[in-house]
Coordinates of C-alpha atoms in Angstrom, one line a residue:
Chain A
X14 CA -25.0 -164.3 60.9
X15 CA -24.6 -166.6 57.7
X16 CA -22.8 -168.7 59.9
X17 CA -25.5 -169.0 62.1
X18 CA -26.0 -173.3 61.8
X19 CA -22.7 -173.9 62.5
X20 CA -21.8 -172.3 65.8
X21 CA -18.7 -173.6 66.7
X22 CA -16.9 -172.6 63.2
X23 CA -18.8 -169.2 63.4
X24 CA -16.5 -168.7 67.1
X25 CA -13.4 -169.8 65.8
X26 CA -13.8 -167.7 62.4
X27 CA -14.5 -164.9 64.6
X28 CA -11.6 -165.1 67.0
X29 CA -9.3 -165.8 64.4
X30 CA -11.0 -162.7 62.3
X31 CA -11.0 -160.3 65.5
X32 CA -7.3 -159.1 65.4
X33 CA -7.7 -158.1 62.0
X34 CA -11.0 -156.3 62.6
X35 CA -10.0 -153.0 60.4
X36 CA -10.0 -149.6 62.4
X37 CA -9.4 -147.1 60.3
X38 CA -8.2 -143.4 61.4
X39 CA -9.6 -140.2 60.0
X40 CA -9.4 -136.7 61.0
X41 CA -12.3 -134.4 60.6
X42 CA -11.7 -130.2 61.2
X43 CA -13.9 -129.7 63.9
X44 CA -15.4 -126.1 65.2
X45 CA -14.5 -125.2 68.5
X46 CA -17.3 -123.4 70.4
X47 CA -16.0 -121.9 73.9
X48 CA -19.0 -120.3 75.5
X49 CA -17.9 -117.9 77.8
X50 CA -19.4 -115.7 80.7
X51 CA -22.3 -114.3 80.7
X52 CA -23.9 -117.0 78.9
X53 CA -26.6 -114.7 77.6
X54 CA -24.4 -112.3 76.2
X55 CA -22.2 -115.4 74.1
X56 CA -25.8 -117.3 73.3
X57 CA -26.7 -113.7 71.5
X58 CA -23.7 -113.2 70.1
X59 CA -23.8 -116.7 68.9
X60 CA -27.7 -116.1 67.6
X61 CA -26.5 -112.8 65.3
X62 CA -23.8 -115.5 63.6
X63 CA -25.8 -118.2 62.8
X64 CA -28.6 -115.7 61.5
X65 CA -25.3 -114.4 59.3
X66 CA -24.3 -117.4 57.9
X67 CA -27.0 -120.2 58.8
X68 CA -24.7 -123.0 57.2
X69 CA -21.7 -122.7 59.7
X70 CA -22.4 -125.6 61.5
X71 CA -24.5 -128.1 59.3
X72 CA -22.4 -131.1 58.5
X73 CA -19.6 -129.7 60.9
X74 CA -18.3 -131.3 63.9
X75 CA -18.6 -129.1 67.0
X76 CA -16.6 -129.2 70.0
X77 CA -17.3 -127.7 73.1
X78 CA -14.5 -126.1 75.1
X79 CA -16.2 -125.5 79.0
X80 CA -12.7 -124.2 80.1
X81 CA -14.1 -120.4 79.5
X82 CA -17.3 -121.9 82.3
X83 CA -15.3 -123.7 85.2
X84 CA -14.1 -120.9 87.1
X85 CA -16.9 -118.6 86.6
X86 CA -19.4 -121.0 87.0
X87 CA -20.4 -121.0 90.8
X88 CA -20.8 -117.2 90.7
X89 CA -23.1 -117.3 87.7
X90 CA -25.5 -114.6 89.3
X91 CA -23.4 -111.8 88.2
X92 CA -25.0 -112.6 84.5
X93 CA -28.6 -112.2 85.1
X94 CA -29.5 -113.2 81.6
X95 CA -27.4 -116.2 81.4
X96 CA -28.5 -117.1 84.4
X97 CA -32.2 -117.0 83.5
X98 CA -31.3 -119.1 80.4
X99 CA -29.9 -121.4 82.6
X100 CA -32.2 -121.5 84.7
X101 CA -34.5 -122.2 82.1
X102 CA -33.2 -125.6 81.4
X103 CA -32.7 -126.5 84.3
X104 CA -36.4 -126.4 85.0
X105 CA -36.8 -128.8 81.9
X106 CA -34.4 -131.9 82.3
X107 CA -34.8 -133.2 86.2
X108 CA -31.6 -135.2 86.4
X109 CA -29.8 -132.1 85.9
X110 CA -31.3 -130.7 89.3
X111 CA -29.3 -132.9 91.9
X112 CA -26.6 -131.9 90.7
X113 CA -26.5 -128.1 91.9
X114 CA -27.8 -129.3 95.3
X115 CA -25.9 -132.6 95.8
X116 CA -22.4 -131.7 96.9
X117 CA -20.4 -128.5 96.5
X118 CA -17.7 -130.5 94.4
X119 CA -20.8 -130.7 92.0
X120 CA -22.5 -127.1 92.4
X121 CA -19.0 -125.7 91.2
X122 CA -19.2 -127.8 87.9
X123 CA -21.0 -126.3 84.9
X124 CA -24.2 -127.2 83.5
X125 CA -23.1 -129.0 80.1
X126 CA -25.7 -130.6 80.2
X127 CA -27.9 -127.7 80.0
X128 CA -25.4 -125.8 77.5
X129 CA -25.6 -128.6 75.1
X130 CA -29.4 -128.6 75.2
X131 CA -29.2 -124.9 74.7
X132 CA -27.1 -125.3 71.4
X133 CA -29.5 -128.4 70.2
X134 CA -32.0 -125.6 69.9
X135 CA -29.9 -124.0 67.6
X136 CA -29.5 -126.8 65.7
X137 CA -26.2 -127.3 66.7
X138 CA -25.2 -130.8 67.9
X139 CA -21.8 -131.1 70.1
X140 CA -19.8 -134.1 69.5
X141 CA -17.6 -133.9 72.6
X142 CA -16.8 -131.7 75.5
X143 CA -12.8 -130.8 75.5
X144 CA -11.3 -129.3 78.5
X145 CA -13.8 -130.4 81.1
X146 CA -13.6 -132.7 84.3
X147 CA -14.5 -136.1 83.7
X148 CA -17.3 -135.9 86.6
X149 CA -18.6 -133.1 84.6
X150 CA -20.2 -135.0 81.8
X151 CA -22.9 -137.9 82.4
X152 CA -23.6 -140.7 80.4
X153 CA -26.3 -138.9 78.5
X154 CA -24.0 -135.9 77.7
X155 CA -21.1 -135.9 74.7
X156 CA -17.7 -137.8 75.8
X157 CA -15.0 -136.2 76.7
X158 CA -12.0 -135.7 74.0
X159 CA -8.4 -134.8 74.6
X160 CA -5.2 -134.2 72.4
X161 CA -7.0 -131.6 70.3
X162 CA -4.8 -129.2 68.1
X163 CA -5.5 -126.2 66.9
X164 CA -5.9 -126.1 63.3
X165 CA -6.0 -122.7 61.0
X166 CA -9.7 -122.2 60.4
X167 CA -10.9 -119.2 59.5
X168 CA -12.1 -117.4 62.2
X169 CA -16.4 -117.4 62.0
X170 CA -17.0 -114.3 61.3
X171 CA -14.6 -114.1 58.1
X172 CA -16.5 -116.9 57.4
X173 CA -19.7 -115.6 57.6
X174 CA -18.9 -112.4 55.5
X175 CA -18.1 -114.0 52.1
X176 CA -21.1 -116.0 52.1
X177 CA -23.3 -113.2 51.4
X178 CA -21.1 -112.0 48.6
X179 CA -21.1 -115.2 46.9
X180 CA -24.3 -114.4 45.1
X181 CA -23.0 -111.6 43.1
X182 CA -20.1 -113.0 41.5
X183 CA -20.1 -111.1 38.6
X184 CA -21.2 -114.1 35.2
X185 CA -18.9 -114.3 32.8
X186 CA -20.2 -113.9 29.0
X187 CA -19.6 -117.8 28.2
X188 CA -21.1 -118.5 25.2
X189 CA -21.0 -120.8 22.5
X190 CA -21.5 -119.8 18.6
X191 CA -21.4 -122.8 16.1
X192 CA -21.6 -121.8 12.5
X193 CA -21.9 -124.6 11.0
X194 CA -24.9 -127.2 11.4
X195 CA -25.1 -129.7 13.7
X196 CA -24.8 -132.9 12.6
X197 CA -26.3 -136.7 13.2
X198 CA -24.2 -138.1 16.0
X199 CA -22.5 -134.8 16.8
X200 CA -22.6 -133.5 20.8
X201 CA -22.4 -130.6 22.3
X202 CA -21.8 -130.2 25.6
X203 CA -21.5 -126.7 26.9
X204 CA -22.1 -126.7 31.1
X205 CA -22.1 -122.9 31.2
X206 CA -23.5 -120.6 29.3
X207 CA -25.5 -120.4 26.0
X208 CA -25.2 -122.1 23.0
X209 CA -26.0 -120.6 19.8
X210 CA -26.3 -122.8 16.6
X211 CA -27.0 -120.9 13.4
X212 CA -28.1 -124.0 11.0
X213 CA -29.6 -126.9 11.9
X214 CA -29.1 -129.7 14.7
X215 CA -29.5 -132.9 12.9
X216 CA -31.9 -136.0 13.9
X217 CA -29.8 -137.3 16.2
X218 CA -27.4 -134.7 17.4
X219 CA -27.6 -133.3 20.3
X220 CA -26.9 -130.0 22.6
X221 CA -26.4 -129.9 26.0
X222 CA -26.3 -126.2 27.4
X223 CA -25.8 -125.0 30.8
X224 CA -27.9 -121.9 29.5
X225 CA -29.9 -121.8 27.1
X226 CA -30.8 -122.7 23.7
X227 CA -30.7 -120.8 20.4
X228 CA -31.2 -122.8 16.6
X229 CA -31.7 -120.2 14.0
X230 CA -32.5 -123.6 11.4
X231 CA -34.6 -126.5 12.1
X232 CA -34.0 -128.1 15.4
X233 CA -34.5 -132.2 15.0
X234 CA -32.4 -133.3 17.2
X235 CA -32.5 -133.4 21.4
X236 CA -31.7 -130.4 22.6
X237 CA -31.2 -130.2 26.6
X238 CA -31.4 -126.5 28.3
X239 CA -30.5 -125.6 31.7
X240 CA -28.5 -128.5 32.3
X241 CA -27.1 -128.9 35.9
X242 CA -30.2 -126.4 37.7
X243 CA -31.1 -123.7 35.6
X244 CA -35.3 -122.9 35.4
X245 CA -34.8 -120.1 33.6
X246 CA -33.2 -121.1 30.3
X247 CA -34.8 -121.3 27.2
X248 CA -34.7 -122.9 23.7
X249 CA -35.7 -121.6 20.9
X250 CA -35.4 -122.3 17.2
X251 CA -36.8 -121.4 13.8
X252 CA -37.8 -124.7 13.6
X253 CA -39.4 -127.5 15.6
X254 CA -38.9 -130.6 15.2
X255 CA -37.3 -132.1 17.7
X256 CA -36.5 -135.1 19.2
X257 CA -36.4 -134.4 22.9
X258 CA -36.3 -131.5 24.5
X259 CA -35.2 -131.1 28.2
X260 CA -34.9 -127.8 30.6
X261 CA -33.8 -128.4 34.3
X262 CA -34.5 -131.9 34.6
X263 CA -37.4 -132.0 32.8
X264 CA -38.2 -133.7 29.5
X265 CA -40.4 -133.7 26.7
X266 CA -40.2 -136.2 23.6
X267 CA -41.4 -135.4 20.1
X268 CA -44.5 -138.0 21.1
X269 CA -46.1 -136.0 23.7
X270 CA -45.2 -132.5 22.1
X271 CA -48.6 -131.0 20.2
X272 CA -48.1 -131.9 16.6
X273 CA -49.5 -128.0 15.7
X274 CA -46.2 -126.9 16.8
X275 CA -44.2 -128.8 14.3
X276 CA -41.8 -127.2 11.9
X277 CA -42.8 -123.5 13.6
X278 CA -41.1 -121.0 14.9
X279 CA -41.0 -121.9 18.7
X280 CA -39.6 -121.1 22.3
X281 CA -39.6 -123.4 25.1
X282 CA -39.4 -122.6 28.8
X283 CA -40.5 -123.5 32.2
X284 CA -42.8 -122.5 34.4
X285 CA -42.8 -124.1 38.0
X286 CA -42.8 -128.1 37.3
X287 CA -44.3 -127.6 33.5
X288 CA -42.5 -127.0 30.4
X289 CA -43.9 -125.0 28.5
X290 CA -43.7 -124.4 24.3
X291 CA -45.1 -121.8 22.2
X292 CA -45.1 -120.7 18.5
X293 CA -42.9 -117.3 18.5
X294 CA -44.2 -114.0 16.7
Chain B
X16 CA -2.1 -134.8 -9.9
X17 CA -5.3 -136.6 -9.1
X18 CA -8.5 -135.9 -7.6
X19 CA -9.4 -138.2 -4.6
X20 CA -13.5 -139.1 -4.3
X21 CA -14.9 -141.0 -1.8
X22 CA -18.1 -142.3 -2.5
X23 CA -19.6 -142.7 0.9
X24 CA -23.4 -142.7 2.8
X25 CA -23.1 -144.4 6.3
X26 CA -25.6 -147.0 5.5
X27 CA -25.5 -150.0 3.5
X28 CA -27.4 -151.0 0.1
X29 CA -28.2 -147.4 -0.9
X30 CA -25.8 -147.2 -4.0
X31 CA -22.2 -146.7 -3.6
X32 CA -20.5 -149.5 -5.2
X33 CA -23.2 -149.1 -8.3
X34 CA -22.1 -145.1 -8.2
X35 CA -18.2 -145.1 -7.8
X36 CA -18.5 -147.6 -10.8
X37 CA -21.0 -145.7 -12.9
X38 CA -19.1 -142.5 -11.7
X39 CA -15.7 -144.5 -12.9
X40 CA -16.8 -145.1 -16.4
X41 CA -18.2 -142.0 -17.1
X42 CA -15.1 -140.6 -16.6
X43 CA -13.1 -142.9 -18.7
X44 CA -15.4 -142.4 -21.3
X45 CA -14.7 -138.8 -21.2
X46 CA -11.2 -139.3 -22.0
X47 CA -10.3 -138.9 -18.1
X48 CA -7.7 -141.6 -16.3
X49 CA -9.2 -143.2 -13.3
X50 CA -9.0 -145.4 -10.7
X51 CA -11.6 -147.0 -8.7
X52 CA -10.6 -148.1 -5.5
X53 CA -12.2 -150.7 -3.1
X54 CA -12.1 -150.1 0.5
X55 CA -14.7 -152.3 0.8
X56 CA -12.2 -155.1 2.6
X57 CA -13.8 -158.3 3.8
X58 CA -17.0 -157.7 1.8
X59 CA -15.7 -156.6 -2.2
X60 CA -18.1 -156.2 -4.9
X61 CA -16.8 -153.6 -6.9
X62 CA -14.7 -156.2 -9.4
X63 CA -18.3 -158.0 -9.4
X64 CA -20.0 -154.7 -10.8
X65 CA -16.6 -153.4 -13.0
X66 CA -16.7 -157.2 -14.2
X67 CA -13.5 -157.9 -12.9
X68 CA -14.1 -160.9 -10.7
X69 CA -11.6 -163.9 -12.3
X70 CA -9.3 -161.3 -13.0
X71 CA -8.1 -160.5 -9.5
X72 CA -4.6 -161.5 -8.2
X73 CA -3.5 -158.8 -5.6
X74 CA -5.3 -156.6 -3.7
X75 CA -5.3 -153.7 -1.8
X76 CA -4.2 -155.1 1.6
X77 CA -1.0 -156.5 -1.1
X78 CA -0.6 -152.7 -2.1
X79 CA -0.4 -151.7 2.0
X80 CA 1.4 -154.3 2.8
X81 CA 4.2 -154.4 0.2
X82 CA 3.3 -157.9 -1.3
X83 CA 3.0 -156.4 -4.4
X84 CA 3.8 -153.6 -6.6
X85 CA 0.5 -150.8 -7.2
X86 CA 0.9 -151.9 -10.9
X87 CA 0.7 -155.7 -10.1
X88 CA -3.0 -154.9 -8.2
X89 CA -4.2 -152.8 -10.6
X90 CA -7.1 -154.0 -12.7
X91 CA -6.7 -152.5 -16.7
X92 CA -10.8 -152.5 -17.9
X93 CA -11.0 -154.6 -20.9
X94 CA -13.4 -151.8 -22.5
X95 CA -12.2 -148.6 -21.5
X96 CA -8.6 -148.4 -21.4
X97 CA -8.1 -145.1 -19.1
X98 CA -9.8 -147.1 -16.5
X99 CA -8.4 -149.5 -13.8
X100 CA -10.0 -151.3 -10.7
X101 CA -7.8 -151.6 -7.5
X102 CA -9.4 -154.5 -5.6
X103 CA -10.5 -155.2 -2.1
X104 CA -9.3 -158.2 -0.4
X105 CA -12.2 -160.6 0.4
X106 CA -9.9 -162.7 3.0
X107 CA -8.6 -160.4 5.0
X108 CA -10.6 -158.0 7.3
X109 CA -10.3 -154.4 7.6
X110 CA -7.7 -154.2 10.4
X111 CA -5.2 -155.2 8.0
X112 CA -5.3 -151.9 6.5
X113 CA -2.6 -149.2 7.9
X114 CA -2.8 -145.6 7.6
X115 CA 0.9 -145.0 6.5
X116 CA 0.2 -148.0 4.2
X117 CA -3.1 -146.4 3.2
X118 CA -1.7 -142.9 2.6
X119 CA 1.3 -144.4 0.6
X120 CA -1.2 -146.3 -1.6
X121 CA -3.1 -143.3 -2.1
X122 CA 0.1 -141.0 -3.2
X123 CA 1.1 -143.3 -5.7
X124 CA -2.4 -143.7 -7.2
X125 CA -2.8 -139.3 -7.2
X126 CA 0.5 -139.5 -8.8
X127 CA -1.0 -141.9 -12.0
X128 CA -4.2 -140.8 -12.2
X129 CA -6.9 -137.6 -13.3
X130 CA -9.1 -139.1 -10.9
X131 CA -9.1 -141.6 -7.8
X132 CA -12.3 -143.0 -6.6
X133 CA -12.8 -144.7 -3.3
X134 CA -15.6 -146.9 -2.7
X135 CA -16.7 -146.6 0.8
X136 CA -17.5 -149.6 3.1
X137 CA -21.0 -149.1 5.3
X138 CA -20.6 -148.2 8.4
X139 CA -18.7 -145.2 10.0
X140 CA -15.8 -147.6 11.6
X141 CA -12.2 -147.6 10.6
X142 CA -12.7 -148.9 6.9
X143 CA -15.0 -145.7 6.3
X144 CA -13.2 -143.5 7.9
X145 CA -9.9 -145.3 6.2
X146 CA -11.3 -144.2 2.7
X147 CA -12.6 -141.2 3.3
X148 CA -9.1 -139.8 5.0
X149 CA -7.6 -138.4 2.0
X150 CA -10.5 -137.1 -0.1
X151 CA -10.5 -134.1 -2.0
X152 CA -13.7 -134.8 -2.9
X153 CA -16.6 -136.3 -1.0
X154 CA -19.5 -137.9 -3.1
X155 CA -23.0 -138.6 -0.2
X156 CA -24.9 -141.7 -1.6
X157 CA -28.7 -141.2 -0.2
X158 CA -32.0 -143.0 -1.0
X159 CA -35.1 -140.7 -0.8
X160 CA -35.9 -142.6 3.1
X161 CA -35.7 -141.0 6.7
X162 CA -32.8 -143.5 7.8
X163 CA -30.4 -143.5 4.8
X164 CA -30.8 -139.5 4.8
X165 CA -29.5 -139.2 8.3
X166 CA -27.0 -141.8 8.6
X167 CA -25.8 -139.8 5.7
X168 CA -26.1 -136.8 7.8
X169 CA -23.5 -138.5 9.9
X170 CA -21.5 -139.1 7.5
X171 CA -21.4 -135.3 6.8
X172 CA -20.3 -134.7 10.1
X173 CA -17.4 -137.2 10.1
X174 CA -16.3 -135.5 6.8
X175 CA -15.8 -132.2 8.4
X176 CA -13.9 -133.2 11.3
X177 CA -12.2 -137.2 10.2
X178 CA -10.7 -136.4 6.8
X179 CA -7.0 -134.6 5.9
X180 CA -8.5 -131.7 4.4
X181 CA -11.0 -131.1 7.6
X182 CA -8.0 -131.4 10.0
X183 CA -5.9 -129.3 7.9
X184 CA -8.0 -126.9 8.0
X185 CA -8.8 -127.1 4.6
X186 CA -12.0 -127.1 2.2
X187 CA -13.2 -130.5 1.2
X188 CA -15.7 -130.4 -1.4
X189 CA -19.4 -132.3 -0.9
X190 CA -21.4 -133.5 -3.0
X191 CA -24.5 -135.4 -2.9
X192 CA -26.3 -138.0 -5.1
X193 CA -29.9 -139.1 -4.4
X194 CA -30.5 -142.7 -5.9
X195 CA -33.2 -145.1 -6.5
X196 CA -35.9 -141.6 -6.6
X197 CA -38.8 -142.2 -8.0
X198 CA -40.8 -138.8 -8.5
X199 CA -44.3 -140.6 -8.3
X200 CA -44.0 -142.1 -5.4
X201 CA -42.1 -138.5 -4.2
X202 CA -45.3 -137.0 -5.0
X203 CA -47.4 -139.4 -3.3
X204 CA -45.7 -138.9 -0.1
X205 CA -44.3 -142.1 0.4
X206 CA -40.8 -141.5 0.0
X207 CA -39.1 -137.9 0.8
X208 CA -39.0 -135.6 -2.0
X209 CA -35.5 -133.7 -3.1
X210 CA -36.2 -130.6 -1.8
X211 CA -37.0 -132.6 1.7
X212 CA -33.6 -134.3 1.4
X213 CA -31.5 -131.2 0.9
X214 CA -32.9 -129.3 3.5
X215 CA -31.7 -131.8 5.6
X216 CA -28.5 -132.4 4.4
X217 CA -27.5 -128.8 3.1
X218 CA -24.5 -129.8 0.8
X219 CA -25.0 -129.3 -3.2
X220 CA -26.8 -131.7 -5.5
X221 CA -24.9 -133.9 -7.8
X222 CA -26.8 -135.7 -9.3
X223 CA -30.6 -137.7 -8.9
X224 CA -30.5 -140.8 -10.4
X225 CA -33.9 -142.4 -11.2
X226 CA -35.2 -145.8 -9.7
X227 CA -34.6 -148.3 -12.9
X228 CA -34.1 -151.7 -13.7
X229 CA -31.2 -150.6 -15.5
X230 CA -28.7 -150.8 -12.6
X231 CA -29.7 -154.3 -11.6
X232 CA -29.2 -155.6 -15.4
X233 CA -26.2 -153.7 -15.6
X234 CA -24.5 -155.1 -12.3
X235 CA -25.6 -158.6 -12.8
X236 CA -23.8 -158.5 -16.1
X237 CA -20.9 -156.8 -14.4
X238 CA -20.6 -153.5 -16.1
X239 CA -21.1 -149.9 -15.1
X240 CA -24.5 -148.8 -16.2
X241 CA -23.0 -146.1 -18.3
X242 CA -21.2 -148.5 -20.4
X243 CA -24.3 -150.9 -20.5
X244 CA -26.7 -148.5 -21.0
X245 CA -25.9 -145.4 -22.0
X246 CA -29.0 -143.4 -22.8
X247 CA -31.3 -145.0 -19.8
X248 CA -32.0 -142.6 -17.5
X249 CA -29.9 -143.3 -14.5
X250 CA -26.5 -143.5 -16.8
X251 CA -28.0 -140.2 -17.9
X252 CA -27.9 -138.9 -14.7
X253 CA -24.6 -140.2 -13.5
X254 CA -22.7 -138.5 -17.0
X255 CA -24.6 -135.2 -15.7
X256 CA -23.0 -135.9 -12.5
X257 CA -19.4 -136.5 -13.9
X258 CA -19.9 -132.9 -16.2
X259 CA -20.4 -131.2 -12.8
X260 CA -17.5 -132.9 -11.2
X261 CA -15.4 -131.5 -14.6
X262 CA -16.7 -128.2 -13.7
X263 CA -19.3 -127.7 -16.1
X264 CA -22.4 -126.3 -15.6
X265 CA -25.5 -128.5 -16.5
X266 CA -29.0 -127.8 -15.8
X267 CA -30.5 -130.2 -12.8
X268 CA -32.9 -132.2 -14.1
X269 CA -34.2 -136.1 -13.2
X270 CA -33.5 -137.9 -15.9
X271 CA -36.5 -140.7 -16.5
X272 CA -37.0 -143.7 -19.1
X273 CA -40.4 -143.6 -21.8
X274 CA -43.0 -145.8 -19.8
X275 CA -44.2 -148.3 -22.2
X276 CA -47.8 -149.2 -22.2
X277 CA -47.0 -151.9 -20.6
X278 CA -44.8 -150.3 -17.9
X279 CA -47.8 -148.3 -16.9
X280 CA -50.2 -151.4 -16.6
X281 CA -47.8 -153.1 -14.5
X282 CA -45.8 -150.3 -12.5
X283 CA -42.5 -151.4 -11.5
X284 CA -41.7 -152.0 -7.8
X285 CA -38.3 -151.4 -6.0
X286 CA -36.0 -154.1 -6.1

């Protein structure tokens, strides 16, 4: 485009530059979803995992493997509820009609199209259809891939039970206890846990704490609570004077902090999008 | 064996050179043997304030390097014999200065000496942090003023983690003294009073030393204000000081000079 006045060197730079056009490689783990017959039965079954662990497919390739459709296909009446979800979309997308009616070559093939609809629903989006015939798949549908592998993945529902667990990890006790004051130009940074100083943080020191915030002297310094996503930690300090004070991402200097509150007792929280300060005792 | 000081505050014009001189004498006039050392390479005024100035021929940077012999840097006072200046180099800058050469220095002085005194460059870069290293001792220099109080509170910090003693583990005495107070104008509010200060600072009071005209006369003539002036109020204060450091007991008081009628009419300002 920057080349655009001068055509004929813009040509030749680009034939010259074509062969060397970079085409990188890179393998991503896809999910393999083989939908199997009844439809209705696999689309439940498939509806009880996602409510399990509703982050199994975000951000995740997905494949769809039609080889558990092709044979089963034609005689889809044996699963009334698949059938009827079927059905279903068929009524929706027109261009999906013909082909049932068309040719018995055609009638025999599944409807992707209507599968992959189905799954959009869910908030699933296939990538490519593996294991299908390439009249199968329209233009509008996902291409077809071949030369998969099968790669060790956790199977979904291992997958889906740890998640739920997660949240009670038992915390470890981490805090920090500094017994001596906090000098000017001093730092600490402690991501997890509390931090405990029991004389004074300096003008110009400062604390960063993953938890919260305890000075048993004067605080002057910045002192920074809940650092990386943590509403609920505090600070608090015999003394108040500080520079800046922060909790969660939000941050207070000494210049819009009510001067009443100066040299008392104080604790500092947050509640919803406000920080909050008052005089302890 | 010596003591090592280090007379040190972060920032620049509050008193150190005036103090590790005063500090100096005081101690040679007690009888003590001293040394007062100038790490102030690049920028050296101690020989102007010990008097010393046409005097020097090697320096400390000599001393490091092993140009010259400790006892062919060393500066014999012409009025106190049990004191001796070892000078800073006013060519060379501070990266001439080596720690092995430093801490060889330094051994030989401990091994001559009742007491070594280091005057501290400004700053808290490698000339600071060069002088403070192998203090036993460490002597804060604050003025009364928000920004010299916590660039001394700095200083603090890198005591406890920069010097020997700290790194070893070891207990490394601090001390501070709070120059050019006036207690009017502490009273008034417009500069911070002691008790302001050491809350701030927590280490142990050595010493206030008054706001006078003393310690300009006295370094423009080039002697420590002990020796010049004995009985004003901040050589007063700076004996007190040296009796503390000698382990004495001495009441805490703020020394001040007899206003003359004429002081009052015309109240001194700060130089």
């Amino acid at each position: 485009m920057a080349l655009g006045n001068n055509s004929s060197t813009a040509v030749t730079s680009i034939s010259l530059t074509r062969p060397s056009l970079p085409l990188r490689g890179r393998s991503f783990r896809a999910l393999v979803l083989a939908p199997e017959t009844p439809l209705g039965d696999w689309f439940s079954h498939l509806d009880a995992l996602v409510q399990r662990s509703p982050t199994l497919f975000s951000e995740r390739a997905v494949i769809l493997d039609v080889s558990g459709l092709a044979k089963d296909s034609p005689r889809g009446d044996h699963s009334p509820l698949g059938g009827l979800s079927l059905r279903r979309d068929l009524a929706d997308p027109e261009a999906a009609e013909p082909a049932e009616d068309d040719t018995p070559a055609a009638a025999a093939a599944p409807d992707i199209a209507g599968l992959v609809d189905e799954l959009k629903q869910r908030g699933i989006r296939i990538v490519g259809v593996e294991k299908a015939e390439p009249a199968w798949l329209g233009p509008a549908l996902p291409p077809l891939l071949s030369g998969g592998r099968p790669a060790e993945m956790a199977p979904p529902e291992a997958k889906a039970a740890p998640e739920p667990v997660k949240p009670p990890e038992p915390r470890k006790p981490n805090s920090l206890v500094l017994e001596r004051p906090l000098r000017s130009g001093q730092s600490v940074y402690h991501p997890e846990g509390d931090v405990t100083v029991m004389g004074s943080v300096a003008s110009g020191a400062e604390i960063l704490a993953g938890g919260s915030i305890h000075v048993y002297g004067a605080l002057r310094g910045r002192a920074i609570a809940g650092a990386g996503g943590n509403p609920r930690a505090r600070i608090c300090c015999r003394k108040f004077e500080p520079e800046l004070i922060g909790i969660d991402g939000l941050f207070r200097t000494a210049d819009t902090t009510d001067p009443k509150l100066r040299k008392k007792a104080v604790q500092v929280w947050l509640e919803g999008e406000t920080l909050r300060i008052a005089v302890l005792d | 064996m010596a003591k090592i000081i280090v007379v040190t505050s972060g920032k620049g014009g509050v008193g150190k050179t005036t103090t590790t001189a005063a500090l100096g004498a005081a101690l040679a006039q007690a009888g003590q043997n001293v040394c007062v050392v100038d790490f102030d390479v690049g920028l050296r005024n101690l020989d102007l304030i010990m008097g010393a100035e046409r005097r020097v021929v090697y320096d400390l940077i000599n001393v490091v390097q092993g140009d010259a012999k400790l006892n062919q840097a060393l500066i014999r006072d012409k009025r106190l014999d049990t004191l001796a200046l070892l000078p800073a180099s006013q060519t060379r800058d501070k990266e001439a200065l080596t720690d092995e050469g430093v801490a060889r220095v330094i051994g030989e002085l401990r091994e001559k000496f009742d007491w070594v005194i280091c005057d501290s460059p400004a700053g808290i870069e490698r000339g600071a942090t060069l002088a403070m290293r192998h203090a036993d001792i460490a002597v804060v220099v604050a003025n009364p003023e928000v920004s010299s109080v916590r660039d001394s509170d700095r200083i603090i910090g890198l005591l406890d983690s920069k010097t020997e003693r700290a790194k070893n583990g070891e207990h490394l005495e601090k001390h501070l003294i709070l120059t050019r107070y006036d207690p009017g104008r502490a009273e008034r509010g417009e500069m911070l009073k002691i008790e302001d200060v050491l809350e701030i600072l927590s280490i142990p009071l050595l010493a206030v030393v008054p706001e006078s005209e003393e310690v300009l006369k006295a370094s423009n003539l080039g002697s420590p204000v002990t020796l010049n002036a004995p009985h004003s109020a901040p050589a007063r204060a700076y004996i007190d000081a040296v009796r503390r450091l000698k382990g004495e007991t001495v009441e805490m008081i703020v020394p001040s000079d007899k206003r003359s009628i004429l002081g009052k009419l015309f109240p001194r300002r700060a130089a």
